[in-house]
mmCIF file of C-alpha atoms in Angstrom:
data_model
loop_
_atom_site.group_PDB
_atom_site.id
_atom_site.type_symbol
_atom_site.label_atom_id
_atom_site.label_comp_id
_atom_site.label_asym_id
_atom_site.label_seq_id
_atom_site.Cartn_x
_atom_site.Cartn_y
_atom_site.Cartn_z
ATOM 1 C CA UNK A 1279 82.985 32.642 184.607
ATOM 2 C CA UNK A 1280 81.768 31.900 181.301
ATOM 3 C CA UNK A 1281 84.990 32.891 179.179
ATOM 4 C CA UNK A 1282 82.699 32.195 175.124
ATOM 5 C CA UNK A 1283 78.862 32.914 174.911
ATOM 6 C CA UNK A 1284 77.432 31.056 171.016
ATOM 7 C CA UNK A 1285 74.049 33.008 170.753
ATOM 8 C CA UNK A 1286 71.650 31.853 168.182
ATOM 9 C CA UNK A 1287 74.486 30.967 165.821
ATOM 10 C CA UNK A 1288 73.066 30.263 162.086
ATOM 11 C CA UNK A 1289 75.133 29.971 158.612
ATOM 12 C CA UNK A 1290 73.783 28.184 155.285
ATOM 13 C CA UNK A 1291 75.338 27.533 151.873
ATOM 14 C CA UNK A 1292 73.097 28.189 149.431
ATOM 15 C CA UNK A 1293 70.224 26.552 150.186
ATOM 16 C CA UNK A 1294 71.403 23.958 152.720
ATOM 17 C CA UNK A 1295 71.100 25.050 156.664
ATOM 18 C CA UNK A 1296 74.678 23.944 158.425
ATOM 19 C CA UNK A 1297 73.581 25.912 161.472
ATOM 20 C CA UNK A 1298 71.065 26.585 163.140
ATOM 21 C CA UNK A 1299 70.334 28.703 166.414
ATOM 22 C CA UNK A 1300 73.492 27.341 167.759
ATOM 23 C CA UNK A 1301 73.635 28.263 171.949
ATOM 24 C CA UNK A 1302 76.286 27.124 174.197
ATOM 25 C CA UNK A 1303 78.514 28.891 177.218
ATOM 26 C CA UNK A 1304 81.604 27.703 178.260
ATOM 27 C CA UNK A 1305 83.419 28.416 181.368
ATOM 28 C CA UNK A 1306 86.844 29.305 181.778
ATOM 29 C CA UNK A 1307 89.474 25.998 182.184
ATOM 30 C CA UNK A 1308 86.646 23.511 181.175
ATOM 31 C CA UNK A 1309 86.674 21.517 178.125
ATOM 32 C CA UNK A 1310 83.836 20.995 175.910
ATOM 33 C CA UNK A 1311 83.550 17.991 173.504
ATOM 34 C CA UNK A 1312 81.030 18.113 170.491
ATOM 35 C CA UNK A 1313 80.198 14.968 169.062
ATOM 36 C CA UNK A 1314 77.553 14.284 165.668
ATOM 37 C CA UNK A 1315 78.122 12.466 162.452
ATOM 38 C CA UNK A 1316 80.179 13.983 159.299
ATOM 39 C CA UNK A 1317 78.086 16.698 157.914
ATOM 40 C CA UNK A 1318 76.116 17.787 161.201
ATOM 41 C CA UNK A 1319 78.169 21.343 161.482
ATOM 42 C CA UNK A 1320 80.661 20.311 164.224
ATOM 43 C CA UNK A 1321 83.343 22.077 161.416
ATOM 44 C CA UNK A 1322 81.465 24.445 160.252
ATOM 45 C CA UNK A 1323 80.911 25.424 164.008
ATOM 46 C CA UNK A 1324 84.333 25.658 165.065
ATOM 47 C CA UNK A 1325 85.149 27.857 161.500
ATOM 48 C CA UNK A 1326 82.524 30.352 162.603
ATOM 49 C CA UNK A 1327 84.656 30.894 166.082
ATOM 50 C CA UNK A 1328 87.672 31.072 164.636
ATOM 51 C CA UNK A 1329 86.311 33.508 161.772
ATOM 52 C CA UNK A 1330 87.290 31.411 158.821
ATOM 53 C CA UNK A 1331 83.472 31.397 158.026
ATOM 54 C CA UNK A 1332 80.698 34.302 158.944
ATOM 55 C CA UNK A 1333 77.674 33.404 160.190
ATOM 56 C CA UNK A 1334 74.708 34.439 159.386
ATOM 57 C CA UNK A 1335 72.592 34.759 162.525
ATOM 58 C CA UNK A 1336 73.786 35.068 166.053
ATOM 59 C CA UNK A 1337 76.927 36.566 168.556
ATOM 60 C CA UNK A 1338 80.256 35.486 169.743
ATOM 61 C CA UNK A 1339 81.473 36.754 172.842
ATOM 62 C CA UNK A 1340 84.391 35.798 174.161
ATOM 63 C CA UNK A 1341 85.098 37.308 178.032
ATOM 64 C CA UNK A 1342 82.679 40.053 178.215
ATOM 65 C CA UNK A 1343 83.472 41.350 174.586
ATOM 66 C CA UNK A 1344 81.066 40.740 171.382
ATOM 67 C CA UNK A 1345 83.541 39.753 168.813
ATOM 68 C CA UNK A 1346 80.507 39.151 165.886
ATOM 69 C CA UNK A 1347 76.923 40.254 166.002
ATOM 70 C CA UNK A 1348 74.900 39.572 163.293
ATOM 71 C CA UNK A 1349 73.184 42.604 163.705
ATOM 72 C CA UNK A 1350 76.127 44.526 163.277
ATOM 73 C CA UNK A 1351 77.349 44.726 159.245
ATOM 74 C CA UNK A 1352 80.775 45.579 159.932
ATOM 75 C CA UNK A 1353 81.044 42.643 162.909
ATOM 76 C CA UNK A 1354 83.392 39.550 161.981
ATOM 77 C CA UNK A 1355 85.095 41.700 158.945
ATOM 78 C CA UNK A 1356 87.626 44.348 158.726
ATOM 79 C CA UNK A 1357 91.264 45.294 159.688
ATOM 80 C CA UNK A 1358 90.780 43.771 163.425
ATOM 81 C CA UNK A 1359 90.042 40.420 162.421
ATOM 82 C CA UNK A 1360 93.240 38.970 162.895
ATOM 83 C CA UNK A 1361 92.988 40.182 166.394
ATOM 84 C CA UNK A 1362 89.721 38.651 166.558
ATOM 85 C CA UNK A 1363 90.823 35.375 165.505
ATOM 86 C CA UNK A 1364 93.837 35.570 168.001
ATOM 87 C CA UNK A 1365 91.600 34.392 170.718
ATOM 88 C CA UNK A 1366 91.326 31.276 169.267
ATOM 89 C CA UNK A 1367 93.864 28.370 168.300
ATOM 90 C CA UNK A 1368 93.206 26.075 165.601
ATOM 91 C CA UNK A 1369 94.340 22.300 165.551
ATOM 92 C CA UNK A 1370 92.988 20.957 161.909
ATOM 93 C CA UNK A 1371 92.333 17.278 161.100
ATOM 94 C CA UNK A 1372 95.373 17.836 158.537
ATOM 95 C CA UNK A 1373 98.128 18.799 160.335
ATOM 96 C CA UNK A 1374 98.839 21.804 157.919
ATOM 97 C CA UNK A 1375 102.404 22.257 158.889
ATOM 98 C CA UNK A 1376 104.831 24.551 156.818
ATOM 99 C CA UNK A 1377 107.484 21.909 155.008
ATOM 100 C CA UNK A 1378 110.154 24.286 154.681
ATOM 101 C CA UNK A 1379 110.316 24.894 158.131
ATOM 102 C CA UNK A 1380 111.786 22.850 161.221
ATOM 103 C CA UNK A 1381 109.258 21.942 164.118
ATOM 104 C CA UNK A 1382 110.722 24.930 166.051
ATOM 105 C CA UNK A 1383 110.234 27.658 163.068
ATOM 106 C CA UNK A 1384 106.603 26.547 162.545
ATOM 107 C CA UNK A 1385 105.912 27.264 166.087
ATOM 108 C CA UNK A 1386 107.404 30.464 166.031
ATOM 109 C CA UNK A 1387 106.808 31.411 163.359
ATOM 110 C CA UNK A 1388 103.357 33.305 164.185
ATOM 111 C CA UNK A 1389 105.011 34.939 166.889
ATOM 112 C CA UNK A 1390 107.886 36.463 165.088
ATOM 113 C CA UNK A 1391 105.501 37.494 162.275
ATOM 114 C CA UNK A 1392 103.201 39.470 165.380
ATOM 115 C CA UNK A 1393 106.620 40.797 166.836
ATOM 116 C CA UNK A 1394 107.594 42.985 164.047
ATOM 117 C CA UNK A 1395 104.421 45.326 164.817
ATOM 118 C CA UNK A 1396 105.899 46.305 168.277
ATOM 119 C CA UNK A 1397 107.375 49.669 168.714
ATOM 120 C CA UNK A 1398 110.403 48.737 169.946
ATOM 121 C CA UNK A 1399 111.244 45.617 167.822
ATOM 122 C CA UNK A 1400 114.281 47.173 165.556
ATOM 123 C CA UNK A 1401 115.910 48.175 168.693
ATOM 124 C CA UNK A 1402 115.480 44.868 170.693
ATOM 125 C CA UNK A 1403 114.819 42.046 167.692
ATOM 126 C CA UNK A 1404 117.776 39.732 168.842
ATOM 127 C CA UNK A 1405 116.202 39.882 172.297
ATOM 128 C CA UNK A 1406 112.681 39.202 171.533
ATOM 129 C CA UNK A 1407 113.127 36.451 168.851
ATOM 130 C CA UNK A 1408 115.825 34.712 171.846
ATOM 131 C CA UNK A 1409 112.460 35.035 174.272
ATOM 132 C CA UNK A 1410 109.921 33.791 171.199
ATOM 133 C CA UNK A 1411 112.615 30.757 170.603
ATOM 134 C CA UNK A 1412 112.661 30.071 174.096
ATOM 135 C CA UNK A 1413 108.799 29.910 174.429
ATOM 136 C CA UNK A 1414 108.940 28.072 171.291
ATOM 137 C CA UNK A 1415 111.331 25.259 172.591
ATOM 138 C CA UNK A 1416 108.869 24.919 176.032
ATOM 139 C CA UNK A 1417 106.293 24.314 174.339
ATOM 140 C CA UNK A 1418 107.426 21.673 172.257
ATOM 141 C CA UNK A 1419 109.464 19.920 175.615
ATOM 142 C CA UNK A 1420 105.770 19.962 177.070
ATOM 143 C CA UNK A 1421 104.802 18.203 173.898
ATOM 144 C CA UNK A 1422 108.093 15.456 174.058
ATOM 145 C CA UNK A 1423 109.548 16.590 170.977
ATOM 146 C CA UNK A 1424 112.654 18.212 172.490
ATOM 147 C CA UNK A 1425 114.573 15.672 170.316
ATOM 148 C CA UNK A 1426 112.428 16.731 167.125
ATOM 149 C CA UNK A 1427 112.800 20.539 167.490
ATOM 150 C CA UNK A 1428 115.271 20.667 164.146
ATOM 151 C CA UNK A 1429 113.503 18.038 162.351
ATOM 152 C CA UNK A 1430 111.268 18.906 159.252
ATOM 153 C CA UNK A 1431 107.545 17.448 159.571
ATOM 154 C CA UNK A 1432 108.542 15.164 156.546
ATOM 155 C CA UNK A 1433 110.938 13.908 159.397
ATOM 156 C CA UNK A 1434 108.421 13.660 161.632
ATOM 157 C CA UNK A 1435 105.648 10.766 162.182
ATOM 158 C CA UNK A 1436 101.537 11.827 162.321
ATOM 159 C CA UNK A 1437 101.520 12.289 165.918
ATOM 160 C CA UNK A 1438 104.955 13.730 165.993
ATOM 161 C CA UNK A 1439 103.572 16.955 163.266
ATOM 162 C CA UNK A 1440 99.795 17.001 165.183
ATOM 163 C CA UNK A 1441 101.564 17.702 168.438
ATOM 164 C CA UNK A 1442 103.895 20.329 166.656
ATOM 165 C CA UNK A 1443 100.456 21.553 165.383
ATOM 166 C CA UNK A 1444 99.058 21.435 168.824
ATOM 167 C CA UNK A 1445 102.257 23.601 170.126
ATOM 168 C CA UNK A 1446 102.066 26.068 167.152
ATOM 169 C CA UNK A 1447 98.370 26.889 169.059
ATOM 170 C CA UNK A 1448 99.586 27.518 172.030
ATOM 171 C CA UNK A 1449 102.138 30.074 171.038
ATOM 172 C CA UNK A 1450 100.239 33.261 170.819
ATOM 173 C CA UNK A 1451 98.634 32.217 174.090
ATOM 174 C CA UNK A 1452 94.538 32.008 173.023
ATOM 175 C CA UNK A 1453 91.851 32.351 175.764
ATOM 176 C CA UNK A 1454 90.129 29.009 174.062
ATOM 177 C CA UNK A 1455 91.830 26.431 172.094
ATOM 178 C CA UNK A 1456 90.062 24.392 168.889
ATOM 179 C CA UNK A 1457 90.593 20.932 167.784
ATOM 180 C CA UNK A 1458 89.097 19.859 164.606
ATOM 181 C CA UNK A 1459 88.989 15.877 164.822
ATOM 182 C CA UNK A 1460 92.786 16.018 165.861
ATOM 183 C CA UNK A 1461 93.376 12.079 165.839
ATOM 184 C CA UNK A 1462 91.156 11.196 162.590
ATOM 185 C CA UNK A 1463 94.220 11.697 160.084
ATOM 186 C CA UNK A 1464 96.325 9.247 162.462
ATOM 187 C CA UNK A 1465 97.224 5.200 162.700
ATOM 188 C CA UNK A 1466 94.999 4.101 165.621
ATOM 189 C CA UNK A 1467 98.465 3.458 167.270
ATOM 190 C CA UNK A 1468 99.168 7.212 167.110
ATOM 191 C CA UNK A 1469 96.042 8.207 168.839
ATOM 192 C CA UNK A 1470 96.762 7.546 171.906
ATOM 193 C CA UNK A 1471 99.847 10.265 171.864
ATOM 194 C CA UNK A 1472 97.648 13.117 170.752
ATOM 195 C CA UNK A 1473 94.691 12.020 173.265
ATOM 196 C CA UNK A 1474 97.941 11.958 176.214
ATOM 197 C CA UNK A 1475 98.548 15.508 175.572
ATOM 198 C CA UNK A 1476 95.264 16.772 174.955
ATOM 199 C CA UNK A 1477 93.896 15.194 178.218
ATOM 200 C CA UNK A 1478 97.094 16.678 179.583
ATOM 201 C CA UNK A 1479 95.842 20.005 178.692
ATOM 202 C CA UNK A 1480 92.518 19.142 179.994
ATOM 203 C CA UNK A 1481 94.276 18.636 183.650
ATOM 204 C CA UNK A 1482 96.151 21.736 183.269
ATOM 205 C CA UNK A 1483 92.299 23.329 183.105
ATOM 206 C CA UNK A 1484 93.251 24.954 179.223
ATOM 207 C CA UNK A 1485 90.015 26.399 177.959
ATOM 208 C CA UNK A 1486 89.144 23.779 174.757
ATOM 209 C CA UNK A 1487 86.909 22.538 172.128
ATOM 210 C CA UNK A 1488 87.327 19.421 170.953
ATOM 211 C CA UNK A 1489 85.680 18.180 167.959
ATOM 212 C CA UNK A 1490 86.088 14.193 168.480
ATOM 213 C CA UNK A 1491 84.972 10.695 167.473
ATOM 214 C CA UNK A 1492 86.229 9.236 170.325
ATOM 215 C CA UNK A 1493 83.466 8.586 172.434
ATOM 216 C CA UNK A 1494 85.460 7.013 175.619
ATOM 217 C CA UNK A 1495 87.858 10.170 175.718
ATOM 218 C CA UNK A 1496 85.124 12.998 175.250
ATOM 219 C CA UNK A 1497 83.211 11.151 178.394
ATOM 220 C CA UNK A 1498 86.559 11.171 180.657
ATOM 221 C CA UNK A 1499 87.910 14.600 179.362
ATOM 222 C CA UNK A 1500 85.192 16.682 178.569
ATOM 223 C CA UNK A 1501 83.780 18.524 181.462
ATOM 224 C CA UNK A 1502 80.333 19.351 179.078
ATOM 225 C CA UNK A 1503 79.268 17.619 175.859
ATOM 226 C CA UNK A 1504 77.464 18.309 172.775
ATOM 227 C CA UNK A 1505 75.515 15.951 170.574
ATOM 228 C CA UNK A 1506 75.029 17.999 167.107
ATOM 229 C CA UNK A 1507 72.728 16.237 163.855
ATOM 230 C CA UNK A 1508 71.751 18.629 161.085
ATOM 231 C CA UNK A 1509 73.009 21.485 162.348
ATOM 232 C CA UNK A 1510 71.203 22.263 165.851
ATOM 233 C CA UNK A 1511 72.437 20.870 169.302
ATOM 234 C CA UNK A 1512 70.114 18.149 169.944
ATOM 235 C CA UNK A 1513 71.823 16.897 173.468
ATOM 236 C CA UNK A 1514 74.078 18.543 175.728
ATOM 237 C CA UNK A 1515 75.073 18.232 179.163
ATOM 238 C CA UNK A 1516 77.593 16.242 181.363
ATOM 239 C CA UNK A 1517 79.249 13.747 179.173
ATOM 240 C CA UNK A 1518 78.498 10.676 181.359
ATOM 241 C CA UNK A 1519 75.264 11.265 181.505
ATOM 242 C CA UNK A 1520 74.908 12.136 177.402
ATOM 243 C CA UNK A 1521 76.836 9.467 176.626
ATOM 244 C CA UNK A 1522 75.950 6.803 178.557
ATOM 245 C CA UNK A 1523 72.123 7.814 179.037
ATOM 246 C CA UNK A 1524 71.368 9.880 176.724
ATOM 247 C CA UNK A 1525 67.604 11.043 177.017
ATOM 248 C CA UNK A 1526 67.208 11.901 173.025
ATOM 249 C CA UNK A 1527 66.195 9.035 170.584
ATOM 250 C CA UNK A 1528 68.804 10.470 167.930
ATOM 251 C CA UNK A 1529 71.284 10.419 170.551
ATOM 252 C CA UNK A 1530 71.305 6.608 171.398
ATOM 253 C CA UNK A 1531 70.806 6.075 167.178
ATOM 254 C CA UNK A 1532 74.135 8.117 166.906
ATOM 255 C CA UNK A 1533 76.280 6.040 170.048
ATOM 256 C CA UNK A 1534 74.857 2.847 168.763
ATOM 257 C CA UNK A 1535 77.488 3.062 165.836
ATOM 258 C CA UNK A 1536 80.520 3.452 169.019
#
């Protein structure tokens, strides 16, 4: 079951194309990897889903329901955005953590915030922040920071605050989860920790797209790949065969440099 439908997706700035008649499906528990050099849209691409930019042209449908048509002015903007964008988790290049806040609070945060908009939250608010600290301290055990929970992300080494990042995500539970070069703002020796839980993820069958530069891990992860150059999807397909025979000239130009 195909869980996000891209239709046609365009968006320029000015009088530079980033996008253009962007089409991709991807089913439910699979992971998709989209590779292309800086400046091709991969971002750009991933801030249309997510609603931090509008496109111009196309749809976004995530499980049966059109979340932006083009065709439709009032699509991507008004009061249910935020509900909108809560399909979708974000994991930035920058780790954009809160400083004020411990590893726990800046996973729980965004839940808390959501809680105070249920009905019955004066009545039962010791009770449901005890449940959203509880789902906040599983998540980061899953991400081996049970000893970090209290710690501040100045406290906290790259990996350490990307896979506090990476838990913050999962909190509100999103049908599709985004990562936005996750290991490019790391030591190379810090990689490898992000990639472990993020391929973890992968084997748990969480619904991603991953926005990488590592070549060897979007070929063993990814269960479809994406080659992207100036905006338009040049190559896709399984990422053994893209990768290591790709059937596009700009393809093997691109993998030449990995």
């Amino acid at each position: 079951m195909a869980v996000l439908e891209v239709k046609n997706i365009g968006k320029h700035f000015g009088s530079t194309n980033v996008l253009d008649d962007v089409s991709f499906t991807l089913e439910e528990g699979n992971a998709l990897a989209i590779i292309g050099s800086s400046g091709s849209g991969k971002t750009t691409l991933l801030r249309c889903l997510n609603f931090l930019e509008t496109p111009d042209r196309g749809s976004i449908t995530v499980k049966g329901e059109t979340l932006f048509d083009a065709d439709d002015p009032a699509s991507g903007q008004g009061s249910n955005l935020r509900t909108k964008r809560l399909h979708f988790g974000m994991v930035f290049q920058a780790f954009h953590l809160f400083p004020q806040y411990t590893a726990l609070e800046n996973v729980t945060l965004a839940e808390k915030l959501l809680a105070k908009e249920r009905p019955d939250f004066k009545q039962k608010k010791k009770e449901i922040y005890e449940e959203i600290e509880a789902h906040g301290k599983e998540l980061l055990n899953r991400m081996g920071l049970s000893e970090r929970m209290e710690h501040y992300p100045h406290q906290l080494s790259g990996g350490q605050q990307q896979r506090v990042a990476i838990a913050r995500a999962l909190a509100l539970q999103p049908d599709i989860l985004c990562f936005d070069e996750p290991t490019s703002a790391l030591d190379p020796e810090l990689t490898g920790e992000v990639l472990k839980v993020i391929r973890g993820l992968a084997e748990q069958h969480m619904t991603m797209i991953i926005v990488t530069h590592e070549m060897a891990f979007a070929r063993d992860v990814a269960d479809q790949i994406i080659f992207m150059d100036e905006g338009v999807i040049v190559e896709q397909g399984d990422p053994k065969q893209v990768i290591d025979h790709p059937k596009e000239e700009r393809t093997r130009q691109f993998l030449t440099k990995y």
